[in-house]
Coordinates of N, CA and C in Angstrom, one line a residue:
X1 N -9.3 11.0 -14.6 CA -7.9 10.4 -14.6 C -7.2 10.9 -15.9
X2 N -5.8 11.2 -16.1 CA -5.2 11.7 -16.9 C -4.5 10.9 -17.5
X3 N -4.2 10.9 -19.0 CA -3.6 9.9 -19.3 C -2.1 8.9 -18.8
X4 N -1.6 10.1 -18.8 CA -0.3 9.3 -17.9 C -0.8 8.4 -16.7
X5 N -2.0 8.8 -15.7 CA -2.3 7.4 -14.9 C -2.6 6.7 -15.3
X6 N -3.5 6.6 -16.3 CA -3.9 5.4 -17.2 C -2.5 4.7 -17.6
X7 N -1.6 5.4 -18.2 CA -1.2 4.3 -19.1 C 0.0 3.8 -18.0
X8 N 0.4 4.5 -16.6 CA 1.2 3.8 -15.7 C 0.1 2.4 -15.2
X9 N -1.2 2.3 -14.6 CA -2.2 1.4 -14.7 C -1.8 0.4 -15.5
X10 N -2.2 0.6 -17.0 CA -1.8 -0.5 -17.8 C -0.4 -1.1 -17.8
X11 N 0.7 0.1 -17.5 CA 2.0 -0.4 -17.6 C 1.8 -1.5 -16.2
X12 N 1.2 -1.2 -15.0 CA 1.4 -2.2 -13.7 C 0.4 -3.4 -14.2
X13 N -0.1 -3.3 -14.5 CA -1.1 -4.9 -14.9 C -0.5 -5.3 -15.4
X14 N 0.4 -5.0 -17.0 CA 1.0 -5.8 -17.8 C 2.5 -6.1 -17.4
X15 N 2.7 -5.7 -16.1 CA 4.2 -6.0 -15.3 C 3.3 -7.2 -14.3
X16 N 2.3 -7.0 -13.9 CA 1.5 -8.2 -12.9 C 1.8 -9.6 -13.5
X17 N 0.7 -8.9 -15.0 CA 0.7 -10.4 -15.7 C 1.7 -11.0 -16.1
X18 N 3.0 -10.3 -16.5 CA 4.3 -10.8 -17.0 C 5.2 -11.7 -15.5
X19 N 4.8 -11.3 -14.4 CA 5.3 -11.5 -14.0 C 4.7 -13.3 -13.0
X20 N 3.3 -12.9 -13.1 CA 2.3 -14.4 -12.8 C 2.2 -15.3 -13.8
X21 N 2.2 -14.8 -15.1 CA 1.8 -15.8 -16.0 C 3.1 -15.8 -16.8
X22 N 4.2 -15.5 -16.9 CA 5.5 -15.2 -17.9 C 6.6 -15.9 -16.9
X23 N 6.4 -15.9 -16.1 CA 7.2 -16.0 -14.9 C 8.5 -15.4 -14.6
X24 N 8.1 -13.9 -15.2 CA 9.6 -13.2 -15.3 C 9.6 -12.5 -14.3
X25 N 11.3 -11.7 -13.9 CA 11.2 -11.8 -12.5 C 10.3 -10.1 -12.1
X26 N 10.7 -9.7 -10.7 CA 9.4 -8.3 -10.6 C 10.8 -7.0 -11.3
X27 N 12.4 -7.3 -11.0 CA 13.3 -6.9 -11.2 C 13.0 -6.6 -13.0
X28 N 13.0 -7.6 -13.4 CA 13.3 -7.8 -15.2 C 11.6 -6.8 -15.5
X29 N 10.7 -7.5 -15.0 CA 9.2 -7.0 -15.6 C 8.8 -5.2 -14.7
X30 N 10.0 -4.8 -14.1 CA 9.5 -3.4 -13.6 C 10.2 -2.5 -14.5
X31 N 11.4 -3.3 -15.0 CA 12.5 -2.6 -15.7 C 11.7 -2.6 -17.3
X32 N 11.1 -3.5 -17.8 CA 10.7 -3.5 -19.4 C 9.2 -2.4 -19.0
X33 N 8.3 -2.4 -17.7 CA 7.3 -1.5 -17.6 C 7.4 0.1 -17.3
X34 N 8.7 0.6 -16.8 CA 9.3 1.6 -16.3 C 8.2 2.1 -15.4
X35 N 8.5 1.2 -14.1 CA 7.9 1.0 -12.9 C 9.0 0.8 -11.8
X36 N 8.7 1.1 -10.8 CA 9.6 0.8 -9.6 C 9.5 -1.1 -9.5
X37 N 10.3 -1.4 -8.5 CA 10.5 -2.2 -8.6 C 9.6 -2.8 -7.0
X38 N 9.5 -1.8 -6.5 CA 8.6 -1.7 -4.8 C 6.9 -1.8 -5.1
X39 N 6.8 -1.1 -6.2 CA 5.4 -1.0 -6.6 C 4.6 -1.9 -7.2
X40 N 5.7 -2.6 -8.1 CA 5.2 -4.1 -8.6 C 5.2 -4.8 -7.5
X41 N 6.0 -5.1 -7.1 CA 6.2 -6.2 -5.6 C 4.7 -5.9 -4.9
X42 N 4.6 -4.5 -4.3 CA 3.3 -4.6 -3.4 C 2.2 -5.2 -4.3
X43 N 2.1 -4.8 -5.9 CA 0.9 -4.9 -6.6 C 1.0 -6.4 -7.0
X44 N 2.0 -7.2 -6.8 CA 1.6 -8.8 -7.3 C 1.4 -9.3 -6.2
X45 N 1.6 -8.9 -4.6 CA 1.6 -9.3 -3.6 C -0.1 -9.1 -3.4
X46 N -0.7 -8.1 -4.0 CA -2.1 -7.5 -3.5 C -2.5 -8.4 -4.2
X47 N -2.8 -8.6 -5.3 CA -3.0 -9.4 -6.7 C -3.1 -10.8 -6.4
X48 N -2.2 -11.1 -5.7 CA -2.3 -12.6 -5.6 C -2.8 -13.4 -4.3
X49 N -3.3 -12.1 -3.6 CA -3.2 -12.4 -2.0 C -4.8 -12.7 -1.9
X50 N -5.2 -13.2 -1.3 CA -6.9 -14.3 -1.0 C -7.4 -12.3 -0.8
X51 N -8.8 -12.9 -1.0 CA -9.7 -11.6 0.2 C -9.6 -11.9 1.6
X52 N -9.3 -12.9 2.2 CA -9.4 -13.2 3.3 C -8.3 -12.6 3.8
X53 N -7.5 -12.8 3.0 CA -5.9 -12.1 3.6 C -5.7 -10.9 3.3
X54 N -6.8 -10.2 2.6 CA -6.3 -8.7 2.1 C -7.3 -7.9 3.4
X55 N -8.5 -8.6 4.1 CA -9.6 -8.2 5.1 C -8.4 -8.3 6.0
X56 N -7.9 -9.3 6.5 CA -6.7 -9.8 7.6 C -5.9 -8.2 7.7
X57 N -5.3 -8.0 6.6 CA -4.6 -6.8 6.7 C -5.0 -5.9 7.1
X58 N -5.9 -5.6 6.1 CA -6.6 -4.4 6.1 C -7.1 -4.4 7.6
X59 N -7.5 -4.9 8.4 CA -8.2 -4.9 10.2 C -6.8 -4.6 10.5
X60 N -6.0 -5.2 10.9 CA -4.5 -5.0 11.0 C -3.8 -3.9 10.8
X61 N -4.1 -3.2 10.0 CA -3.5 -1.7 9.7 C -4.5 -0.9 10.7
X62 N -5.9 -0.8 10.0 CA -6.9 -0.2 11.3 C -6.6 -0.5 12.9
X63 N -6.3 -1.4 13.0 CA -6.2 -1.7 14.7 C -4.6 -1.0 15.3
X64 N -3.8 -0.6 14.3 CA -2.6 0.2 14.3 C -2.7 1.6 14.6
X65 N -3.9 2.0 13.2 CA -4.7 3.6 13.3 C -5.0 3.8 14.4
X66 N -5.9 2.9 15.1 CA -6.8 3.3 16.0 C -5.7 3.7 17.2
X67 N -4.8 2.9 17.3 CA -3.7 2.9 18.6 C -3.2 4.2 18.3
X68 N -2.8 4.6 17.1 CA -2.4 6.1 16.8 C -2.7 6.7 17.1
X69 N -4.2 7.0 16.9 CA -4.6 7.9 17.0 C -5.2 8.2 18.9
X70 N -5.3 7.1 19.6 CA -5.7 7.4 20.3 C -4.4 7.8 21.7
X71 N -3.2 7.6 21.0 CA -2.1 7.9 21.5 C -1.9 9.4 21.3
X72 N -2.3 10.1 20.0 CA -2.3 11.3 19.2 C -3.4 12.4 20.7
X73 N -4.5 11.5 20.4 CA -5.6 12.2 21.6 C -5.1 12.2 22.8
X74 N -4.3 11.6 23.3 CA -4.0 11.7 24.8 C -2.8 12.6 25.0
X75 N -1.9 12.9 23.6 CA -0.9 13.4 23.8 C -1.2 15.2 24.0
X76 N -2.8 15.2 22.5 CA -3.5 16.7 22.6 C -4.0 17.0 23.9
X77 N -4.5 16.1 24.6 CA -4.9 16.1 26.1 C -4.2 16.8 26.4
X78 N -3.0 16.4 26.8 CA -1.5 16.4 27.9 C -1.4 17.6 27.5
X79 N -1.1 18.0 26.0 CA -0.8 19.2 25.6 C -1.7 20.3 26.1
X80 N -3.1 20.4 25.8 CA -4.1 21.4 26.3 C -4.2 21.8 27.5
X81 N -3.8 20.4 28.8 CA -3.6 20.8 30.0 C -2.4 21.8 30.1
X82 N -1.2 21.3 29.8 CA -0.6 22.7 30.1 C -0.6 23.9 29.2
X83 N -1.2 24.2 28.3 CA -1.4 25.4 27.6 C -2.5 25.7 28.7
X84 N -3.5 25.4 28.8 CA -4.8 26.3 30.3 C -4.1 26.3 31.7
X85 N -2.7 25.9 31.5 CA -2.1 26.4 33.2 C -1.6 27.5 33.1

């Protein structure tokens, strides 16, 4: 890891903690971290969210992929049949 990810890392934790324990807003604590203001939001959303609720998701996105992809396979299907006609 290169410095600059490191020290954006520390900038997001110390925008987390300002913003759970300071109670400042994610707008005010993205702007003093020079952070987006979408990135904090996901990161105190992840941060604060149970494990139960981060597993909940996390199946939830998977069970999205799976649909993708097996929409993706059927479409390569479709496709291969008329390329061998």
């Amino acid at each position: 890891m290169d410095i600059a990810t490191l020290n954006m890392q520390d900038n997001l934790l110390r925008a987390i903690h300002m913003v759970n324990e300071k109670g400042l807003s994610i707008s005010e604590s993205a702007k003093s971290c020079h952070i987006s203001q979408l990135r904090l939001y996901k990161a105190v959303r992840a941060h604060n969210a149970t494990q139960a609720q981060q597993l909940a998701q996390l199946q939830l996105k998977r069970s999205h992929l799976f649909e993708q992809l097996t929409e993706i396979d059927a479409r390569i299907t479709q496709l291969e049949r008329k390329v061998a006609k």
